[in-house]
Amino acid sequence: MEAAVATESLSKLNINGDFASSLPNLHKNLHLLSPQQVELAKMLLEKGQSHLFEHWPEPGVDDGEKKAFFDQVARLNSSYPGGLASYIKIARELLADSKAGKNPFDGFTPSVPTGENLSHGDENFIKFEEAGVKEAQNAAFVLVAGGLGERLGYNGIKVALPFETITGTCFLQNYIESVLALQEASYRMTQGGQKKEIPFVIMTSDDTHARTVELLESHSYFGMKPTQVKLLKQEKVACLEDNDARLALDPQNKFRVQTKPHGHGDVHSLLYSSGLLYEWRDAGLRWVLFFPRYKWTSIQGNSSFNWSKEAIGGITKLTHTDGRSMVINVEYNQLDPLLRATGFPDGDVNCETGYSPFPGNINQLILELDAYIEELKKTGGGIKEFVNPKYKDASKTSFKSSTRLECMMQDYPKTLPPSARVGFTVMDSWLAYAPVKNNPEDAAKVPKGNPYHSATSGEMAIYRANSLILRKAGVQVDNPVNEVFNGQEVEVWPRIVWKPTWGLTFADIRSKVSGNCSITQRSTLAIKGQNIFVKDLFLDGALVIDSIDEAEVKVGGSVQNKGWILEKVDYKDTSVPEEIRIRGFRFKKIEQLEKHCSEPGKFELKA
């Protein structure tokens, strides 16, 4: 009976006797496979993957593992645009280009593109900010959150990290509260129009999905309706063991293909295959806004000034010898050699502004929904990929370890036609860019004057930005002092935080601060309420104001107390929680003035 079933399966595979004799291990096991699995086996053999079956034992031995192998292959096949056959074909082409040393920028000359520069607080900034808030109800927000915090020295998911440690608000809470504040403000600006819920999508991975769900559910989605939030989980892709794009077997399990992350470019194919883009279009939405997980001001800007040779891509106009051109992100390790090879002998150097002339890409993308759908129809959601094998030697014939194809969300414009409009907006670095990605040891090795990109510098950047914003609103804010935490010398400004409902825009903040206000460097200020108005306040210490939306609170007078001090923490001290020790400091709350308004009405706090 088994022989008859096997013969039938062989006929489906269209495998002749010669081939069957060369792969007896597969031939003997064909009767175990479903018709769909037989088709996958056929595809693998056609694509030169016969090595995957060379170790297969006789039927009756590890049959469950053999079926599990094809379950995995089916997932890898269905999650990649065009399937595994397309993945292997593209991999061979890219690996051949890599071995040959082909330059993806051959024929292109870089130049500085033209975009919109916004200076925080001026009339143009306020005009654009108002326009953005009005349009926010017609947008969907997409958070790319597939990674863990291991590089930071943190074992949890990055979005669970405290955004700042005055209130302990985590990144995900801050993002959701910002979107909800935008939703409410956008509705108020439409003067009685229909109230819309802004969709919020989170791209997760196997590493982060369950913990992201747990974080949301245990905090009641931080005030957002669960129906507003959609999680899309990205799958990993198959690893490649050689230049022929032979799929690598998992070293721990010969019945599994080794897999690794594909990159955040998967967000485009996930959105396309989920059907959400069409739902949004039917609901009248016009924009999709993408932002990455670790930048504290992600919802505020989509490009920033950057220092030359900083580890951040540069937005560049590339013009080909055939006349076509595109505006695209060029990675920091490619931009400098590209410039040197095209008539700029000094490469990427700072200009008279003190920054690189090429604006820094911070991976905040705003795409027009209709055009986005039309483009993804052509590509199936696929993004231009790259491969980065680590070769054993100069012959480039073998790898040190397996590699895989990768893709980045910011490479979306690479498939656009020349007629497509690609623009960008540049904002001040202090407002728009404060990544948190380096652990304390690596950050401490950064040359003085360059950004640390650590949990220490990330939190201090919040206090700096909020201090500067209040200065622009007319508050006298003391200059910072320099202190060293975890081996990093940082500016310590007054520790100032507020909820998005209080200060969503600069116009909001300016309307809530008046008179002669001043804040000393050693002060801590936390504003947790929408209708809190600060007038003629002198703060020298710690002040925490918390109120419900139905309460109006006026704050003024002289507030002086012993305050909160920054206590140094050694990142090697395992008695301290990870999220604190990676910062190198914690707050010691000695004395503060607190005001909690939990009832509707008008209140006054005048010290």
XYZ file of C-alpha atoms in Angstrom:
607
model
C 0.000 0.000 0.000
C 2.798 2.429 0.975
C 4.592 1.742 -2.335
C 1.418 2.589 -4.277
C 0.931 5.861 -2.377
C 4.585 6.707 -2.877
C 4.299 6.046 -6.613
C 1.257 8.329 -6.811
C 3.135 11.056 -4.960
C 6.094 10.627 -7.298
C 3.875 11.124 -10.307
C 2.571 14.371 -8.790
C 6.140 15.520 -8.321
C 6.946 14.553 -11.904
C 10.170 12.975 -10.668
C 11.700 10.307 -12.887
C 13.401 7.154 -11.653
C 16.916 8.567 -12.058
C 16.076 11.444 -9.721
C 14.384 9.149 -7.238
C 17.488 7.007 -7.049
C 19.643 10.069 -6.398
C 17.374 11.113 -3.504
C 16.255 7.838 -1.943
C 15.673 9.448 1.458
C 12.971 11.734 0.099
C 11.579 9.052 -2.211
C 10.943 6.675 0.701
C 9.074 9.322 2.693
C 6.865 10.840 0.006
C 3.785 8.913 1.139
C 3.910 10.835 4.449
C 3.315 14.157 2.724
C 0.077 15.936 1.863
C -0.450 17.102 -1.749
C 0.485 20.646 -0.677
C 3.675 19.387 0.957
C 4.534 17.406 -2.169
C 4.270 20.632 -4.168
C 6.603 22.363 -1.715
C 9.071 19.470 -2.018
C 8.952 19.796 -5.794
C 9.643 23.522 -5.591
C 12.593 22.997 -3.224
C 14.156 20.398 -5.510
C 13.692 22.617 -8.558
C 15.454 25.409 -6.680
C 18.501 23.311 -5.826
C 17.634 22.509 -2.205
C 18.036 18.709 -2.295
C 20.568 18.897 0.560
C 17.657 19.530 2.942
C 16.613 15.847 2.609
C 19.982 14.066 2.526
C 19.834 13.182 6.226
C 16.219 12.017 6.289
C 15.845 8.573 7.919
C 13.584 5.669 6.951
C 9.812 6.054 7.232
C 8.714 5.465 10.804
C 11.662 7.402 12.241
C 11.090 11.069 13.106
C 7.978 11.217 10.897
C 6.527 13.995 13.070
C 9.693 16.041 12.587
C 9.516 15.566 8.810
C 5.953 16.922 8.774
C 6.954 19.786 11.069
C 9.722 20.628 8.594
C 7.116 21.144 5.870
C 4.884 23.129 8.223
C 7.786 25.527 8.681
C 8.523 25.616 4.943
C 4.847 26.417 4.289
C 5.040 29.390 6.720
C 8.252 30.666 5.119
C 6.652 30.288 1.703
C 3.385 32.075 2.531
C 4.916 34.964 4.482
C 7.270 36.120 1.713
C 5.917 38.001 -1.340
C 6.280 35.569 -4.247
C 7.092 32.667 -1.949
C 10.345 30.823 -1.277
C 11.052 30.385 -4.987
C 11.201 34.163 -5.338
C 13.299 34.466 -2.148
C 15.895 31.986 -3.464
C 15.990 33.623 -6.913
C 16.540 37.124 -5.472
C 19.106 35.755 -3.002
C 21.183 34.216 -5.800
C 21.182 37.485 -7.729
C 22.166 39.574 -4.703
C 24.818 37.083 -3.567
C 26.344 37.088 -7.063
C 26.432 40.910 -7.014
C 28.021 40.845 -3.560
C 30.718 38.357 -4.611
C 31.477 40.435 -7.700
C 31.743 43.570 -5.553
C 28.999 45.294 -7.533
C 28.226 48.800 -6.290
C 24.461 49.440 -6.040
C 25.167 53.138 -6.652
C 27.135 52.693 -9.897
C 26.243 55.500 -12.294
C 24.658 57.668 -9.584
C 25.941 61.013 -8.359
C 24.774 62.222 -4.929
C 23.610 65.744 -4.169
C 21.832 67.471 -1.305
C 18.053 67.369 -1.921
C 15.617 70.217 -1.346
C 13.149 69.845 1.494
C 11.251 71.765 4.137
C 13.234 73.113 7.116
C 11.207 73.895 10.226
C 12.539 75.847 13.173
C 10.675 75.095 16.380
C 8.338 77.818 17.587
C 8.402 80.180 14.606
C 5.286 81.131 12.624
C 5.906 78.565 9.903
C 6.342 75.796 12.477
C 3.102 76.740 14.234
C 1.251 76.848 10.899
C 2.438 73.361 9.937
C 1.760 72.027 13.431
C -1.845 73.216 13.249
C -2.285 71.737 9.767
C -0.866 68.423 10.981
C -3.197 68.227 13.968
C -6.222 68.951 11.741
C -5.204 66.192 9.336
C -4.330 63.650 12.061
C -7.868 62.212 12.139
C -7.332 61.159 8.513
C -4.183 59.183 9.335
C -3.268 55.743 10.640
C -0.202 55.357 12.867
C 2.136 52.378 12.534
C 4.695 51.535 15.228
C 7.542 49.233 14.232
C 8.331 47.258 17.403
C 9.837 43.911 16.472
C 13.016 44.072 18.568
C 14.134 43.340 22.093
C 16.320 45.590 24.222
C 19.350 43.280 24.506
C 21.680 45.767 22.818
C 20.619 48.234 25.494
C 21.375 45.855 28.319
C 17.643 45.332 28.874
C 15.960 41.937 28.520
C 12.403 43.164 28.020
C 10.678 44.607 24.973
C 11.825 48.113 24.133
C 8.350 49.655 24.191
C 7.982 48.621 27.856
C 11.005 50.710 28.893
C 10.229 53.867 30.872
C 10.164 56.862 28.527
C 11.288 58.885 31.539
C 11.626 57.947 35.200
C 9.864 60.907 36.840
C 6.450 59.359 36.155
C 7.627 55.947 34.919
C 5.549 56.292 31.742
C 6.711 53.647 29.258
C 7.328 54.295 25.577
C 4.169 52.508 24.423
C 2.016 54.453 26.876
C 3.526 57.719 25.668
C 2.902 56.797 22.021
C -0.717 55.794 22.658
C -1.431 58.868 24.794
C 0.076 61.056 22.055
C -2.165 59.484 19.397
C -5.222 59.861 21.649
C -4.333 63.521 22.285
C -4.001 64.048 18.523
C -7.350 62.317 17.998
C -9.084 64.629 20.461
C -7.364 67.794 19.230
C -8.094 66.948 15.593
C -11.767 66.457 16.434
C -11.942 69.822 18.240
C -10.441 71.568 15.200
C -13.073 70.171 12.820
C -15.754 72.235 14.613
C -18.379 69.603 15.205
C -17.418 67.083 12.543
C -17.675 63.357 13.095
C -15.332 62.036 15.792
C -12.946 59.490 14.302
C -10.795 56.897 16.015
C -7.211 56.938 14.747
C -6.052 53.380 13.896
C -2.893 52.290 15.701
C -0.896 49.347 14.329
C 2.050 47.674 16.037
C 4.369 45.407 14.065
C 5.673 42.695 16.388
C 7.837 39.598 16.012
C 8.096 36.177 17.631
C 10.353 37.839 20.206
C 7.959 40.634 21.141
C 4.388 39.643 20.255
C 3.222 37.909 23.450
C 4.884 40.487 25.688
C 3.366 43.363 23.713
C -0.108 41.840 24.083
C 0.512 41.361 27.811
C 1.685 44.967 28.221
C -1.410 46.297 26.451
C -3.923 44.069 28.231
C -2.452 44.560 31.707
C -2.742 48.346 31.279
C -6.165 48.415 29.552
C -4.486 49.514 26.323
C -3.375 52.727 28.062
C -6.788 54.277 27.483
C -7.170 53.393 23.809
C -10.049 51.212 22.673
C -8.763 47.676 22.017
C -10.541 47.740 18.651
C -8.313 50.658 17.584
C -5.151 48.615 18.075
C -4.030 45.973 15.579
C -0.929 43.824 15.993
C 0.774 42.421 12.888
C 3.454 39.803 13.560
C 6.351 39.527 11.151
C 7.881 36.143 10.390
C 11.593 35.449 10.052
C 13.195 34.440 6.736
C 15.331 31.476 5.761
C 19.090 31.644 6.236
C 21.457 30.993 3.343
C 24.591 28.893 3.716
C 26.451 29.685 0.482
C 26.574 31.725 -2.717
C 24.164 29.277 -4.386
C 21.498 30.364 -1.870
C 21.189 26.895 -0.378
C 18.932 27.138 2.646
C 20.787 26.588 5.924
C 19.596 23.925 8.341
C 19.250 24.876 11.985
C 22.394 23.700 13.839
C 20.144 22.598 16.731
C 17.613 20.674 14.607
C 18.299 19.060 11.228
C 14.536 19.095 10.487
C 14.298 22.907 10.635
C 15.541 25.637 8.342
C 17.587 28.205 10.242
C 15.834 31.585 10.286
C 16.724 35.165 11.170
C 14.856 38.498 11.171
C 14.183 40.006 7.762
C 14.144 43.634 8.919
C 11.527 46.313 9.550
C 10.811 46.628 5.815
C 8.363 43.748 6.388
C 5.891 46.287 7.719
C 4.859 47.139 4.147
C 4.044 43.558 3.095
C 2.232 42.911 6.395
C 0.019 45.973 5.947
C -0.710 44.996 2.364
C -1.540 41.341 3.090
C -3.621 42.222 6.179
C -6.196 44.161 4.138
C -5.973 47.095 6.575
C -4.926 49.549 3.861
C -8.167 48.951 1.985
C -10.208 49.224 5.196
C -8.587 52.577 5.905
C -9.203 53.848 2.392
C -12.866 52.820 2.600
C -13.093 54.715 5.919
C -11.817 57.881 4.229
C -8.265 57.913 5.587
C -5.569 59.629 3.522
C -2.240 59.040 5.275
C -0.127 56.338 6.889
C 2.499 57.485 9.388
C 5.308 55.119 10.383
C 7.506 55.634 13.389
C 10.178 53.504 15.065
C 10.022 52.207 18.609
C 12.908 53.924 20.374
C 12.813 57.607 19.480
C 11.127 59.665 22.119
C 9.903 62.420 19.791
C 8.851 60.094 16.996
C 5.439 61.673 16.510
C 6.934 65.139 16.047
C 9.385 65.061 13.137
C 10.506 63.000 10.176
C 14.082 64.129 9.656
C 16.756 65.848 11.656
C 20.089 67.530 11.280
C 22.894 65.017 11.627
C 26.603 65.070 12.234
C 28.796 63.763 9.425
C 29.715 60.096 9.840
C 27.118 59.673 12.616
C 25.497 56.219 12.528
C 22.376 57.485 10.785
C 21.407 57.387 7.124
C 21.452 60.546 5.040
C 18.579 61.677 2.807
C 20.203 62.050 -0.594
C 19.252 62.905 -4.141
C 20.794 60.368 -6.517
C 21.030 61.280 -10.192
C 21.963 58.570 -12.697
C 23.953 59.086 -15.885
C 20.810 58.057 -17.822
C 18.929 61.049 -16.377
C 16.704 59.378 -13.786
C 16.850 60.540 -10.205
C 15.409 59.664 -6.817
C 15.415 60.990 -3.276
C 16.373 58.152 -0.970
C 18.012 57.238 2.318
C 21.671 56.248 1.912
C 23.093 54.410 4.905
C 25.852 56.192 6.824
C 28.478 53.570 5.912
C 27.683 53.987 2.199
C 27.277 57.776 1.977
C 30.873 58.734 2.758
C 32.512 56.333 0.230
C 29.877 57.259 -2.370
C 30.770 60.936 -2.028
C 34.507 60.209 -2.203
C 33.975 58.153 -5.374
C 31.967 60.884 -7.124
C 34.144 63.984 -6.842
C 33.914 64.862 -3.142
C 37.412 63.939 -1.865
C 36.595 64.760 1.780
C 33.442 62.640 1.823
C 30.644 63.455 4.238
C 31.886 66.435 6.253
C 30.077 69.034 8.320
C 29.225 72.266 6.527
C 29.000 75.797 7.953
C 25.952 74.816 10.039
C 28.077 72.367 12.032
C 26.120 69.441 10.587
C 26.346 67.258 7.497
C 24.600 68.931 4.531
C 22.647 65.681 4.084
C 19.594 65.592 6.377
C 19.519 62.646 8.774
C 16.864 60.007 8.216
C 15.087 59.050 11.462
C 12.689 56.575 9.815
C 9.526 58.516 10.338
C 7.645 58.162 7.079
C 4.371 59.745 6.009
C 2.824 58.103 2.948
C -0.233 59.097 0.967
C -2.580 56.119 1.320
C -3.978 55.903 -2.241
C -0.554 56.093 -3.880
C 0.824 53.647 -1.294
C -1.828 51.047 -2.132
C -1.201 51.395 -5.868
C 2.538 50.926 -5.415
C 2.153 47.880 -3.154
C -0.205 46.308 -5.697
C 2.771 46.215 -8.092
C 5.245 44.794 -5.591
C 2.967 42.674 -3.392
C 4.360 44.633 -0.487
C 7.940 43.635 -1.271
C 10.768 46.082 -0.586
C 14.174 46.213 -2.294
C 16.410 43.905 -0.315
C 20.107 43.602 0.349
C 22.436 40.880 1.584
C 25.450 41.310 3.841
C 27.405 38.025 3.991
C 30.479 37.766 6.205
C 33.024 35.948 4.018
C 35.716 33.647 5.398
C 38.380 35.105 3.124
C 39.018 37.311 0.083
C 37.930 34.570 -2.332
C 34.321 35.180 -1.182
C 33.480 31.522 -1.771
C 32.257 30.656 1.734
C 30.648 32.410 4.693
C 31.760 32.608 8.327
C 28.146 32.012 9.263
C 24.832 31.861 7.441
C 23.365 35.050 6.005
C 19.888 36.121 4.861
C 18.115 38.775 2.844
C 17.226 41.941 4.721
C 15.002 44.931 4.044
C 14.431 48.357 5.572
C 11.175 50.312 5.713
C 12.887 53.502 4.469
C 13.819 51.788 1.177
C 10.183 51.945 0.036
C 10.938 54.805 -2.439
C 13.422 52.617 -4.365
C 10.605 50.977 -6.314
C 8.725 54.210 -7.020
C 8.564 55.581 -10.578
C 10.647 58.691 -11.396
C 7.457 60.783 -11.427
C 6.762 60.050 -7.735
C 7.056 63.002 -5.345
C 9.377 62.259 -2.430
C 9.937 65.088 0.027
C 11.139 65.504 3.574
C 10.921 67.854 6.529
C 13.931 68.706 8.682
C 13.580 69.633 12.342
C 16.076 70.520 15.029
C 17.887 67.462 16.408
C 17.029 68.400 19.997
C 13.345 68.108 19.104
C 13.231 65.241 16.643
C 15.933 62.681 17.361
C 16.982 60.935 20.566
C 17.433 57.213 19.933
C 17.886 54.799 22.811
C 19.860 51.824 21.536
C 23.368 51.549 23.053
C 24.235 49.820 26.311
C 26.246 51.756 28.941
C 29.588 50.121 28.076
C 29.321 50.870 24.356
C 27.991 54.385 24.997
C 30.915 55.185 27.315
C 33.323 54.386 24.444
C 31.757 56.987 22.134
C 34.242 59.831 21.452
C 33.469 62.982 23.429
C 31.190 65.339 21.517
C 29.406 62.574 19.600
C 25.906 61.437 20.625
C 25.725 58.480 23.038
C 22.334 57.135 21.877
C 21.836 55.480 25.271
C 19.130 55.304 27.919
C 21.077 57.980 29.813
C 21.272 60.454 26.927
C 17.725 59.599 25.793
C 16.098 60.605 29.073
C 18.288 63.707 29.406
C 17.237 64.682 25.871
C 13.612 64.776 27.017
C 14.443 67.220 29.799
C 16.537 69.336 27.454
C 13.802 69.516 24.821
C 11.063 70.358 27.314
C 13.270 73.028 28.925
C 13.981 74.604 25.533
C 10.305 74.498 24.557
C 9.323 76.280 27.789
C 12.066 78.853 27.162
C 10.565 79.554 23.751
C 7.171 79.935 25.467
C 8.625 82.662 27.704
C 9.673 80.749 30.819
C 13.050 81.540 32.367
C 14.730 78.134 32.539
C 18.186 77.805 34.056
C 21.104 76.528 32.003
C 22.121 72.896 32.486
C 25.081 71.541 34.401
C 27.279 68.708 33.122
C 27.322 65.443 35.021
C 28.682 61.952 34.337
C 26.433 58.879 34.553
C 27.602 55.421 33.447
C 30.759 57.002 32.032
C 28.809 59.452 29.843
C 29.054 63.201 30.305
C 25.612 64.690 29.682
C 23.835 68.025 30.107
C 21.420 67.913 33.027
C 18.595 70.382 32.507
C 15.686 70.924 34.893
C 13.706 67.686 34.903
C 10.471 68.702 33.185
C 7.787 66.380 31.799
C 4.149 66.744 30.788
C 1.401 64.557 29.398
C 0.587 64.915 25.669
C -2.892 66.254 26.516
C -1.260 69.261 28.218
C 1.318 70.188 25.608
C 0.559 68.464 22.301
C 1.639 71.492 20.248
C 3.714 74.577 20.879
C 0.558 76.690 20.567
C -1.003 74.630 23.396
C 1.993 75.163 25.645
C 2.220 78.876 24.925
C -1.461 79.288 25.818
C -0.968 77.591 29.199
C 2.122 79.455 30.372
C 1.985 83.175 31.159
C 3.426 85.924 33.322
C 6.882 85.790 34.842
C 7.774 82.104 35.317
C 11.172 80.684 36.205
C 12.556 77.217 36.927
C 15.923 76.523 38.555
C 18.312 73.863 37.276
C 17.805 71.563 40.277
C 14.014 71.523 39.839
C 11.636 68.744 38.835
C 8.246 69.536 37.287
C 5.589 66.998 36.256
C 2.352 68.209 34.662
C -0.251 65.442 34.378
C -3.493 67.017 33.270
C -5.015 68.842 30.306
C -6.247 72.087 31.845
C -3.339 73.173 34.021
C -2.365 76.835 33.622
C 0.977 78.093 34.911
C 1.283 81.803 35.706
C 3.962 83.702 37.635
C 5.499 80.507 39.002
C 8.918 80.406 40.611
C 9.996 76.775 41.028
C 13.050 75.755 43.020
C 12.429 72.148 44.014
C 9.884 69.504 42.956
C 6.288 70.110 41.863
C 3.841 67.443 40.693
C 0.362 68.448 39.470
C -2.171 65.786 38.525
C -5.732 66.544 37.446
C -8.654 65.047 35.572
C -9.698 66.689 32.277
C -12.810 68.229 33.897
C -10.697 70.145 36.400
C -9.082 73.515 35.682
C -6.014 74.211 37.810
C -4.145 77.505 38.064
C -0.607 77.215 39.397
C 1.572 80.115 40.539
C 3.592 81.651 43.342
C 6.886 80.514 44.793
C 7.428 76.777 45.230
C 10.606 75.997 47.123
C 11.504 72.669 48.715
C 14.380 70.199 48.959
C 13.181 68.550 45.756
C 14.336 65.372 44.074
C 18.013 64.688 43.571
C 19.676 62.515 40.949
C 21.426 59.626 42.636
C 24.128 57.827 40.647
C 23.711 54.100 39.961
C 26.346 51.696 38.668
C 25.094 49.767 35.639
C 26.863 46.665 36.997
C 24.832 46.752 40.227
C 22.390 43.891 39.702
C 20.446 44.796 42.854
C 18.994 47.695 40.843
C 16.318 47.018 38.170
C 17.674 46.875 34.607
C 15.583 49.798 33.383
C 17.191 52.018 36.040
C 20.792 50.865 35.969
C 21.123 51.253 32.184
C 20.489 54.986 32.815
C 23.055 55.323 35.571
C 20.787 57.394 37.823
C 17.574 57.320 39.789
C 15.495 59.958 41.546
C 15.759 60.274 45.297
C 12.508 61.967 46.275
C 13.376 64.067 49.306
C 10.595 66.664 49.249
C 7.962 67.860 46.795
C 4.713 69.777 46.514
C 1.944 67.616 45.036
C -1.517 68.668 43.931
C -4.117 66.078 42.886
C -7.426 67.290 41.486
C -9.756 64.323 41.052
C -13.039 66.282 41.068
C -14.478 68.571 38.363
C -14.216 72.287 39.027
C -11.767 75.185 39.243
C -8.773 75.034 41.566
C -5.876 77.303 42.409
C -2.451 76.389 43.721
C -0.652 79.503 44.877
C 2.289 78.846 47.130
